[in-house]
mmCIF file of C-alpha atoms and ligand atoms in Angstrom:
data_model
loop_
_atom_site.group_PDB
_atom_site.id
_atom_site.type_symbol
_atom_site.label_atom_id
_atom_site.label_comp_id
_atom_site.label_asym_id
_atom_site.label_seq_id
_atom_site.Cartn_x
_atom_site.Cartn_y
_atom_site.Cartn_z
ATOM 1 C CA MET A 1 -37.918 7.996 10.638
ATOM 2 C CA ALA A 2 -34.489 6.762 9.451
ATOM 3 C CA VAL A 3 -35.212 4.009 6.936
ATOM 4 C CA GLN A 4 -33.055 2.419 4.244
ATOM 5 C CA ASP A 5 -34.137 -0.316 1.797
ATOM 6 C CA GLY A 6 -37.381 -0.687 3.736
ATOM 7 C CA ARG A 7 -35.574 -1.357 7.013
ATOM 8 C CA ARG A 8 -35.585 0.987 9.984
ATOM 9 C CA LEU A 9 -31.984 1.924 10.692
ATOM 10 C CA ARG A 10 -30.541 0.913 14.047
ATOM 11 C CA ILE A 11 -28.319 2.622 16.543
ATOM 12 C CA MET A 12 -26.566 0.818 19.328
ATOM 13 C CA SER A 13 -24.540 2.163 22.221
ATOM 14 C CA GLY A 14 -23.659 1.194 25.732
ATOM 15 C CA MET A 15 -21.995 2.159 28.961
ATOM 16 C CA ARG A 16 -20.210 0.160 31.578
ATOM 17 C CA PRO A 17 -22.253 0.192 34.794
ATOM 18 C CA THR A 18 -20.174 2.344 37.112
ATOM 19 C CA GLY A 19 -23.034 3.857 39.124
ATOM 20 C CA ARG A 20 -24.458 7.342 39.001
ATOM 21 C CA LEU A 21 -23.849 9.340 35.870
ATOM 22 C CA HIS A 22 -22.654 12.920 35.649
ATOM 23 C CA LEU A 23 -23.013 16.025 33.541
ATOM 24 C CA GLY A 24 -20.400 14.748 31.077
ATOM 25 C CA HIS A 25 -22.523 11.669 30.339
ATOM 26 C CA LEU A 26 -25.620 13.808 30.008
ATOM 27 C CA VAL A 27 -24.318 16.279 27.434
ATOM 28 C CA GLY A 28 -21.813 13.959 25.760
ATOM 29 C CA ALA A 29 -23.879 10.814 25.351
ATOM 30 C CA LEU A 30 -27.418 10.775 26.704
ATOM 31 C CA THR A 31 -28.683 13.846 24.869
ATOM 32 C CA GLN A 32 -27.495 12.238 21.665
ATOM 33 C CA TRP A 33 -29.057 8.879 22.520
ATOM 34 C CA VAL A 34 -32.402 10.540 23.106
ATOM 35 C CA ALA A 35 -32.241 12.508 19.849
ATOM 36 C CA PHE A 36 -31.278 9.411 17.846
ATOM 37 C CA SER A 37 -33.938 7.221 19.356
ATOM 38 C CA ARG A 38 -36.692 9.365 17.836
ATOM 39 C CA GLU A 39 -35.489 8.354 14.339
ATOM 40 C CA TYR A 40 -33.761 5.025 14.790
ATOM 41 C CA ASP A 41 -34.527 1.682 16.331
ATOM 42 C CA ALA A 42 -32.291 2.101 19.374
ATOM 43 C CA PHE A 43 -30.448 -0.478 21.506
ATOM 44 C CA PHE A 44 -28.819 0.687 24.734
ATOM 45 C CA GLU A 45 -26.614 -1.741 26.586
ATOM 46 C CA ILE A 46 -25.608 -2.095 30.211
ATOM 47 C CA ALA A 47 -22.128 -3.412 29.435
ATOM 48 C CA ASP A 48 -21.696 -5.521 32.548
ATOM 49 C CA LEU A 49 -19.273 -7.963 30.915
ATOM 50 C CA HIS A 50 -17.119 -5.049 29.818
ATOM 51 C CA ALA A 51 -17.215 -3.794 33.415
ATOM 52 C CA LEU A 52 -15.913 -7.156 34.592
ATOM 53 C CA THR A 53 -12.870 -6.924 32.311
ATOM 54 C CA THR A 54 -11.339 -4.424 34.710
ATOM 55 C CA ALA A 55 -13.489 -4.841 37.869
ATOM 56 C CA TYR A 56 -13.226 -8.626 38.102
ATOM 57 C CA GLU A 57 -11.956 -8.354 41.653
ATOM 58 C CA HIS A 58 -15.077 -6.417 42.710
ATOM 59 C CA PRO A 59 -18.031 -7.998 40.896
ATOM 60 C CA GLU A 60 -20.400 -7.100 43.750
ATOM 61 C CA ALA A 61 -20.333 -3.450 42.667
ATOM 62 C CA VAL A 62 -21.682 -4.149 39.182
ATOM 63 C CA GLY A 63 -25.309 -5.004 40.074
ATOM 64 C CA PRO A 64 -26.183 -1.901 42.145
ATOM 65 C CA ALA A 65 -24.357 0.287 39.634
ATOM 66 C CA ARG A 66 -26.617 -1.081 36.908
ATOM 67 C CA ASP A 67 -29.800 0.206 38.560
ATOM 68 C CA GLU A 68 -28.426 3.684 39.264
ATOM 69 C CA MET A 69 -27.238 3.979 35.685
ATOM 70 C CA VAL A 70 -30.527 2.911 34.127
ATOM 71 C CA ILE A 71 -32.455 5.336 36.360
ATOM 72 C CA ASP A 72 -30.214 8.137 35.080
ATOM 73 C CA TRP A 73 -30.792 7.030 31.457
ATOM 74 C CA ILE A 74 -34.544 7.148 31.887
ATOM 75 C CA ALA A 75 -34.386 10.448 33.783
ATOM 76 C CA ALA A 76 -32.384 11.919 30.898
ATOM 77 C CA GLY A 77 -35.197 10.999 28.515
ATOM 78 C CA VAL A 78 -34.348 7.517 27.235
ATOM 79 C CA ASP A 79 -37.803 5.989 26.877
ATOM 80 C CA PRO A 80 -37.938 2.279 27.763
ATOM 81 C CA ALA A 81 -41.172 1.953 25.767
ATOM 82 C CA GLN A 82 -39.560 3.264 22.550
ATOM 83 C CA THR A 83 -36.050 1.823 22.868
ATOM 84 C CA THR A 84 -34.445 -1.460 23.897
ATOM 85 C CA ILE A 85 -32.583 -1.204 27.188
ATOM 86 C CA PHE A 86 -30.787 -4.477 27.854
ATOM 87 C CA GLN A 87 -28.055 -6.093 29.881
ATOM 88 C CA GLN A 88 -25.112 -7.606 28.038
ATOM 89 C CA SER A 89 -24.867 -10.723 30.229
ATOM 90 C CA LEU A 90 -28.570 -11.459 29.639
ATOM 91 C CA VAL A 91 -27.958 -11.729 25.889
ATOM 92 C CA PRO A 92 -25.719 -14.807 25.652
ATOM 93 C CA GLN A 93 -25.693 -14.559 21.849
ATOM 94 C CA ILE A 94 -23.193 -11.709 22.260
ATOM 95 C CA SER A 95 -20.783 -14.051 24.060
ATOM 96 C CA GLU A 96 -21.396 -16.770 21.490
ATOM 97 C CA LEU A 97 -20.581 -14.376 18.669
ATOM 98 C CA LEU A 98 -17.403 -13.442 20.559
ATOM 99 C CA VAL A 99 -16.148 -17.019 20.334
ATOM 100 C CA LEU A 100 -17.096 -17.363 16.676
ATOM 101 C CA LEU A 101 -15.473 -14.104 15.582
ATOM 102 C CA SER A 102 -12.394 -14.655 17.743
ATOM 103 C CA MET A 103 -11.308 -17.341 15.267
ATOM 104 C CA ILE A 104 -10.592 -14.810 12.520
ATOM 105 C CA VAL A 105 -9.085 -11.972 14.556
ATOM 106 C CA PRO A 106 -5.291 -11.723 14.373
ATOM 107 C CA VAL A 107 -3.755 -11.106 17.797
ATOM 108 C CA SER A 108 -1.764 -8.243 16.273
ATOM 109 C CA TRP A 109 -4.974 -6.347 15.463
ATOM 110 C CA LEU A 110 -5.949 -6.319 19.131
ATOM 111 C CA GLN A 111 -2.429 -5.408 20.231
ATOM 112 C CA ARG A 112 -2.571 -2.385 17.940
ATOM 113 C CA VAL A 113 -5.703 -0.890 19.538
ATOM 114 C CA PRO A 114 -4.279 2.044 21.533
ATOM 115 C CA THR A 115 -6.579 1.665 24.566
ATOM 116 C CA TYR A 116 -4.972 -1.700 25.315
ATOM 117 C CA LYS A 117 -1.574 -0.320 26.283
ATOM 118 C CA ASP A 118 -3.046 2.931 27.618
ATOM 119 C CA GLN A 119 -5.320 1.148 30.071
ATOM 120 C CA ILE A 120 -2.580 -1.165 31.319
ATOM 121 C CA ALA A 121 -0.382 1.878 31.895
ATOM 122 C CA ALA A 122 -3.231 3.662 33.710
ATOM 123 C CA LEU A 123 -4.683 0.804 35.772
ATOM 124 C CA GLY A 124 -1.766 -1.583 36.234
ATOM 125 C CA PRO A 125 -0.682 -4.946 34.844
ATOM 126 C CA HIS A 126 -3.414 -6.869 36.711
ATOM 127 C CA VAL A 127 -5.978 -5.715 34.103
ATOM 128 C CA ALA A 128 -4.095 -7.481 31.327
ATOM 129 C CA THR A 129 -6.342 -10.570 31.239
ATOM 130 C CA TYR A 130 -7.462 -12.507 28.198
ATOM 131 C CA GLY A 131 -10.948 -10.998 28.544
ATOM 132 C CA PHE A 132 -9.565 -7.488 28.722
ATOM 133 C CA PHE A 133 -7.389 -8.113 25.675
ATOM 134 C CA GLY A 134 -10.562 -8.939 23.744
ATOM 135 C CA TYR A 135 -12.434 -5.833 24.938
ATOM 136 C CA PRO A 136 -12.789 -4.242 21.470
ATOM 137 C CA LEU A 137 -13.919 -7.549 19.980
ATOM 138 C CA LEU A 138 -16.613 -7.926 22.628
ATOM 139 C CA GLN A 139 -17.676 -4.375 21.811
ATOM 140 C CA LEU A 140 -17.907 -5.284 18.131
ATOM 141 C CA CYS A 141 -20.105 -8.251 19.069
ATOM 142 C CA ASP A 142 -22.454 -5.897 20.953
ATOM 143 C CA ILE A 143 -22.845 -3.841 17.816
ATOM 144 C CA ALA A 144 -22.767 -6.554 15.158
ATOM 145 C CA VAL A 145 -25.255 -8.872 16.841
ATOM 146 C CA PHE A 146 -27.937 -6.188 16.281
ATOM 147 C CA ARG A 147 -26.625 -5.281 12.828
ATOM 148 C CA ALA A 148 -26.456 -1.694 14.041
ATOM 149 C CA ASP A 149 -25.748 0.957 11.411
ATOM 150 C CA THR A 150 -24.640 3.771 13.686
ATOM 151 C CA VAL A 151 -22.947 3.934 17.073
ATOM 152 C CA PRO A 152 -22.984 7.208 19.031
ATOM 153 C CA VAL A 153 -19.794 7.267 21.095
ATOM 154 C CA GLY A 154 -17.093 9.528 22.442
ATOM 155 C CA ARG A 155 -13.829 10.179 20.626
ATOM 156 C CA ASP A 156 -12.011 7.677 22.874
ATOM 157 C CA GLN A 157 -14.051 4.840 21.306
ATOM 158 C CA VAL A 158 -13.234 5.537 17.663
ATOM 159 C CA SER A 159 -10.306 3.110 17.573
ATOM 160 C CA HIS A 160 -12.619 0.338 18.829
ATOM 161 C CA LEU A 161 -15.137 1.039 16.084
ATOM 162 C CA GLU A 162 -12.392 1.116 13.463
ATOM 163 C CA PHE A 163 -11.103 -2.242 14.691
ATOM 164 C CA GLY A 164 -14.662 -3.595 14.585
ATOM 165 C CA ARG A 165 -15.179 -2.543 10.990
ATOM 166 C CA GLU A 166 -11.985 -4.340 9.982
ATOM 167 C CA VAL A 167 -13.211 -7.544 11.617
ATOM 168 C CA VAL A 168 -16.567 -7.265 9.835
ATOM 169 C CA ARG A 169 -14.846 -6.709 6.483
ATOM 170 C CA ARG A 170 -12.659 -9.748 7.066
ATOM 171 C CA PHE A 171 -15.640 -11.911 7.996
ATOM 172 C CA ASN A 172 -17.713 -10.809 5.015
ATOM 173 C CA HIS A 173 -14.725 -11.289 2.714
ATOM 174 C CA LEU A 174 -14.051 -14.823 3.953
ATOM 175 C CA TYR A 175 -17.630 -16.131 4.215
ATOM 176 C CA GLY A 176 -19.857 -13.787 2.214
ATOM 177 C CA PRO A 177 -21.848 -10.704 3.243
ATOM 178 C CA THR A 178 -23.280 -11.440 6.693
ATOM 179 C CA LEU A 179 -22.430 -8.630 9.105
ATOM 180 C CA VAL A 180 -22.967 -4.858 8.941
ATOM 181 C CA GLU A 181 -20.162 -2.271 9.218
ATOM 182 C CA ALA A 182 -21.234 0.310 11.782
ATOM 183 C CA GLN A 183 -20.230 3.968 11.632
ATOM 184 C CA PRO A 184 -19.421 5.969 14.761
ATOM 185 C CA THR A 185 -21.252 9.252 15.340
ATOM 186 C CA LEU A 186 -19.302 11.592 17.559
ATOM 187 C CA SER A 187 -20.950 13.923 20.008
ATOM 188 C CA GLU A 188 -20.793 17.512 18.760
ATOM 189 C CA PHE A 189 -20.111 18.784 22.263
ATOM 190 C CA PRO A 190 -16.545 19.441 23.367
ATOM 191 C CA GLU A 191 -15.233 17.546 26.359
ATOM 192 C CA VAL A 192 -16.902 18.579 29.612
ATOM 193 C CA PRO A 193 -14.382 19.643 32.283
ATOM 194 C CA GLY A 194 -14.827 18.600 35.903
ATOM 195 C CA ILE A 195 -14.491 20.885 38.893
ATOM 196 C CA ASP A 196 -10.693 20.529 38.879
ATOM 197 C CA GLY A 197 -10.378 21.377 35.187
ATOM 198 C CA ARG A 198 -9.527 17.847 34.055
ATOM 199 C CA LYS A 199 -11.991 15.833 31.982
ATOM 200 C CA MET A 200 -15.100 15.160 34.072
ATOM 201 C CA SER A 201 -14.797 11.591 35.286
ATOM 202 C CA LYS A 202 -16.008 9.544 38.208
ATOM 203 C CA SER A 203 -12.485 8.228 38.712
ATOM 204 C CA TYR A 204 -11.080 11.764 39.128
ATOM 205 C CA ASN A 205 -13.702 12.580 41.757
ATOM 206 C CA ASN A 206 -14.406 15.863 39.972
ATOM 207 C CA ALA A 207 -17.903 15.222 38.643
ATOM 208 C CA ILE A 208 -21.232 16.970 39.031
ATOM 209 C CA ASP A 209 -23.662 14.071 39.212
ATOM 210 C CA ILE A 210 -27.132 14.045 37.726
ATOM 211 C CA ALA A 211 -28.363 12.729 41.072
ATOM 212 C CA ASP A 212 -26.673 15.436 43.200
ATOM 213 C CA ASP A 213 -29.048 17.830 44.919
ATOM 214 C CA GLU A 214 -28.887 21.556 44.227
ATOM 215 C CA ALA A 215 -26.943 22.384 47.380
ATOM 216 C CA ALA A 216 -24.295 19.763 46.546
ATOM 217 C CA THR A 217 -24.001 21.153 43.025
ATOM 218 C CA THR A 218 -23.574 24.689 44.324
ATOM 219 C CA LYS A 219 -20.934 23.557 46.801
ATOM 220 C CA LYS A 220 -18.972 21.778 44.071
ATOM 221 C CA VAL A 221 -19.148 24.759 41.735
ATOM 222 C CA ARG A 222 -17.928 27.083 44.504
ATOM 223 C CA SER A 223 -14.871 24.860 44.921
ATOM 224 C CA MET A 224 -13.993 24.943 41.220
ATOM 225 C CA ILE A 225 -10.593 26.099 40.107
ATOM 226 C CA THR A 226 -10.471 29.196 37.901
ATOM 227 C CA ASP A 227 -7.734 31.125 36.136
ATOM 228 C CA PRO A 228 -4.867 31.046 38.701
ATOM 229 C CA GLN A 229 -3.774 34.546 37.627
ATOM 230 C CA LYS A 230 -7.138 36.026 38.598
ATOM 231 C CA ILE A 231 -6.832 36.335 42.338
ATOM 232 C CA HIS A 232 -8.705 39.505 43.246
ATOM 233 C CA ARG A 233 -11.845 40.945 41.839
ATOM 234 C CA GLY A 234 -10.648 43.474 39.293
ATOM 235 C CA ASP A 235 -7.881 41.223 37.992
ATOM 236 C CA PRO A 236 -8.484 40.425 34.322
ATOM 237 C CA GLY A 237 -9.227 36.728 33.707
ATOM 238 C CA ARG A 238 -8.701 34.322 30.825
ATOM 239 C CA PRO A 239 -12.047 32.625 30.152
ATOM 240 C CA GLU A 240 -10.535 30.393 27.467
ATOM 241 C CA ILE A 241 -8.571 28.459 30.104
ATOM 242 C CA CYS A 242 -11.233 28.548 32.842
ATOM 243 C CA PRO A 243 -13.381 25.449 33.462
ATOM 244 C CA VAL A 244 -16.116 27.632 34.997
ATOM 245 C CA PHE A 245 -16.396 29.448 31.691
ATOM 246 C CA ALA A 246 -16.417 26.131 29.801
ATOM 247 C CA LEU A 247 -19.409 25.002 31.836
ATOM 248 C CA HIS A 248 -21.191 28.317 31.234
ATOM 249 C CA HIS A 249 -21.325 27.144 27.585
ATOM 250 C CA LEU A 250 -23.680 24.395 28.705
ATOM 251 C CA ALA A 251 -25.738 26.183 31.304
ATOM 252 C CA ASN A 252 -25.782 29.853 30.288
ATOM 253 C CA ALA A 253 -25.098 29.882 26.556
ATOM 254 C CA GLU A 254 -27.117 33.043 25.921
ATOM 255 C CA ARG A 255 -25.108 34.998 28.530
ATOM 256 C CA LEU A 256 -21.662 33.937 27.297
ATOM 257 C CA PRO A 257 -20.578 37.176 25.588
ATOM 258 C CA GLU A 258 -21.387 39.184 28.688
ATOM 259 C CA ILE A 259 -19.652 36.749 31.044
ATOM 260 C CA GLU A 260 -16.612 36.722 28.796
ATOM 261 C CA ARG A 261 -16.435 40.498 28.716
ATOM 262 C CA GLY A 262 -16.860 40.775 32.484
ATOM 263 C CA CYS A 263 -14.170 38.185 33.165
ATOM 264 C CA LYS A 264 -11.656 39.691 30.741
ATOM 265 C CA SER A 265 -12.143 43.232 32.021
ATOM 266 C CA GLY A 266 -12.031 42.137 35.639
ATOM 267 C CA ALA A 267 -15.453 43.593 36.415
ATOM 268 C CA LEU A 268 -16.898 40.120 37.044
ATOM 269 C CA GLY A 269 -15.374 38.357 40.037
ATOM 270 C CA CYS A 270 -15.018 34.591 40.214
ATOM 271 C CA VAL A 271 -17.450 34.225 43.113
ATOM 272 C CA PRO A 272 -20.497 35.759 41.387
ATOM 273 C CA CYS A 273 -19.459 34.025 38.160
ATOM 274 C CA LYS A 274 -19.569 30.674 39.968
ATOM 275 C CA MET A 275 -22.881 31.477 41.617
ATOM 276 C CA GLU A 276 -24.378 32.190 38.230
ATOM 277 C CA LEU A 277 -22.988 28.888 36.950
ATOM 278 C CA ALA A 278 -24.388 26.930 39.892
ATOM 279 C CA ASP A 279 -27.821 28.476 39.313
ATOM 280 C CA GLY A 280 -27.612 27.718 35.593
ATOM 281 C CA LEU A 281 -26.566 24.108 36.095
ATOM 282 C CA ASN A 282 -29.276 23.548 38.675
ATOM 283 C CA ARG A 283 -31.851 25.040 36.305
ATOM 284 C CA MET A 284 -30.614 22.831 33.469
ATOM 285 C CA LEU A 285 -30.581 19.681 35.601
ATOM 286 C CA ARG A 286 -33.879 20.308 37.386
ATOM 287 C CA PRO A 287 -36.181 18.516 34.917
ATOM 288 C CA VAL A 288 -33.847 15.498 34.826
ATOM 289 C CA ARG A 289 -33.619 15.424 38.607
ATOM 290 C CA ASP A 290 -37.379 15.772 38.982
ATOM 291 C CA ARG A 291 -37.937 12.830 36.643
ATOM 292 C CA ARG A 292 -35.300 10.868 38.491
ATOM 293 C CA ALA A 293 -37.137 11.339 41.773
ATOM 294 C CA GLU A 294 -40.288 9.887 40.226
ATOM 295 C CA ILE A 295 -38.740 6.679 38.941
ATOM 296 C CA ASP A 296 -39.429 3.655 41.093
ATOM 297 C CA PRO A 297 -36.094 1.800 41.414
ATOM 298 C CA ALA A 298 -38.075 -1.443 41.628
ATOM 299 C CA SER A 299 -39.294 -0.919 38.039
ATOM 300 C CA VAL A 300 -35.774 -1.078 36.579
ATOM 301 C CA ALA A 301 -35.468 -4.860 36.751
ATOM 302 C CA ALA A 302 -38.593 -5.334 34.613
ATOM 303 C CA VAL A 303 -37.390 -2.799 32.029
ATOM 304 C CA VAL A 304 -34.101 -4.641 31.716
ATOM 305 C CA GLU A 305 -35.782 -8.075 31.588
ATOM 306 C CA GLU A 306 -38.109 -7.032 28.790
ATOM 307 C CA GLY A 307 -35.428 -5.238 26.818
ATOM 308 C CA SER A 308 -33.070 -8.173 27.140
ATOM 309 C CA ALA A 309 -35.759 -10.563 25.866
ATOM 310 C CA ARG A 310 -36.273 -8.446 22.750
ATOM 311 C CA ALA A 311 -32.508 -8.133 22.296
ATOM 312 C CA ARG A 312 -32.097 -11.921 22.490
ATOM 313 C CA GLY A 313 -34.630 -12.441 19.720
ATOM 314 C CA ILE A 314 -32.756 -10.169 17.328
ATOM 315 C CA ALA A 315 -29.331 -11.402 18.366
ATOM 316 C CA GLU A 316 -30.378 -15.005 17.853
ATOM 317 C CA ALA A 317 -31.087 -14.401 14.157
ATOM 318 C CA THR A 318 -27.642 -12.879 13.593
ATOM 319 C CA VAL A 319 -25.833 -15.716 15.351
ATOM 320 C CA ARG A 320 -27.797 -18.217 13.243
ATOM 321 C CA ASP A 321 -26.647 -16.438 10.056
ATOM 322 C CA VAL A 322 -23.044 -16.337 11.270
ATOM 323 C CA LYS A 323 -23.072 -20.051 12.074
ATOM 324 C CA ARG A 324 -24.554 -20.807 8.693
ATOM 325 C CA ALA A 325 -21.818 -18.745 7.002
ATOM 326 C CA LEU A 326 -19.260 -20.755 8.999
ATOM 327 C CA LYS A 327 -20.915 -24.040 7.923
ATOM 328 C CA LEU A 328 -21.570 -25.010 11.534
HETATM 329 N N1 LIG B 1 -16.567 0.676 25.579
HETATM 330 C C1 LIG B 1 -17.618 1.647 25.802
HETATM 331 C C2 LIG B 1 -17.118 2.690 26.796
HETATM 332 O O1 LIG B 1 -16.273 2.425 27.612
HETATM 333 C C3 LIG B 1 -18.880 1.000 26.321
HETATM 334 C C4 LIG B 1 -19.475 0.056 25.331
HETATM 335 C C5 LIG B 1 -19.573 -1.288 25.464
HETATM 336 C C6 LIG B 1 -20.041 0.395 24.081
HETATM 337 N N2 LIG B 1 -20.178 -1.820 24.373
HETATM 338 C C7 LIG B 1 -20.464 -0.830 23.493
HETATM 339 C C8 LIG B 1 -20.217 1.592 23.369
HETATM 340 C C9 LIG B 1 -21.043 -0.876 22.233
HETATM 341 C C10 LIG B 1 -20.786 1.541 22.121
HETATM 342 C C11 LIG B 1 -21.202 0.307 21.556
HETATM 343 O O2 LIG B 1 -17.616 3.794 26.776
#
């Protein structure tokens, strides 16, 4: 058990509810969440307010996406009895902390966070709302309200965590030690490619979903791009640039040297190589899919209610301390 000064250490992480999760979420985030939650007191957030920052024109999609996401979490091994699964909008202390901390955050600090300009460039100027501008501050409030020590995240979130630590340092400097500086923990897995070779992402439509059935997975794998120079069986391939080979790392790790040799020499054609990958992925995903099929979707609401109640209790104490520090 991870304990320091008599206190069980906490991890906190979250995802925006965008619906069903894919292989990238499973190996990049969920496996890590499950491993951490054996040692740490773990808080996992359905970041529905963060979802609204960019999806404010389509709020009706957020609710159903929440349930699908939580079912995937539980199927991947996140245990609702041992962890706190909660919904951001059901913990109003997070929003209260957002207002309190916003007083000390220079606008220039938020402007400097690289995702701000990147996301406007990617999604268009309509996302540039006040709420979206404060995205990293809201994320800090998620973390700080639980006094989390560690935050498992992807590399793309490191700038948000760095920003958050600066805000905590400023608060503690101005008003005395009140908030905890959280450290990111990066997934040790490299980025998971999708079936088109780009990063696996729902928005690229290139994902292998946890909830796909085996036939759908096989069909997607068969359509994957491979080394464009390897056209006929017998042509030597370059596994280091092939997304099929990258996914073999996950599904068929013990067979890698042989697959690599076969691809490079040309003896292994892309079709059998893909079939082996599809079988390997289906084998790897089978226990998660089986668990998924057993989860009653109607049970999700109660899990989230209970988790959110526990989260509110802890968050309330932090907000009280912050208000006291601010002499409110
Ligand atoms: N911003 C994160 C993402 O897009 C999601 C998130 C919201 C989060 N709140 C968080 C992650 C708190 C870690 C901690 O992936």
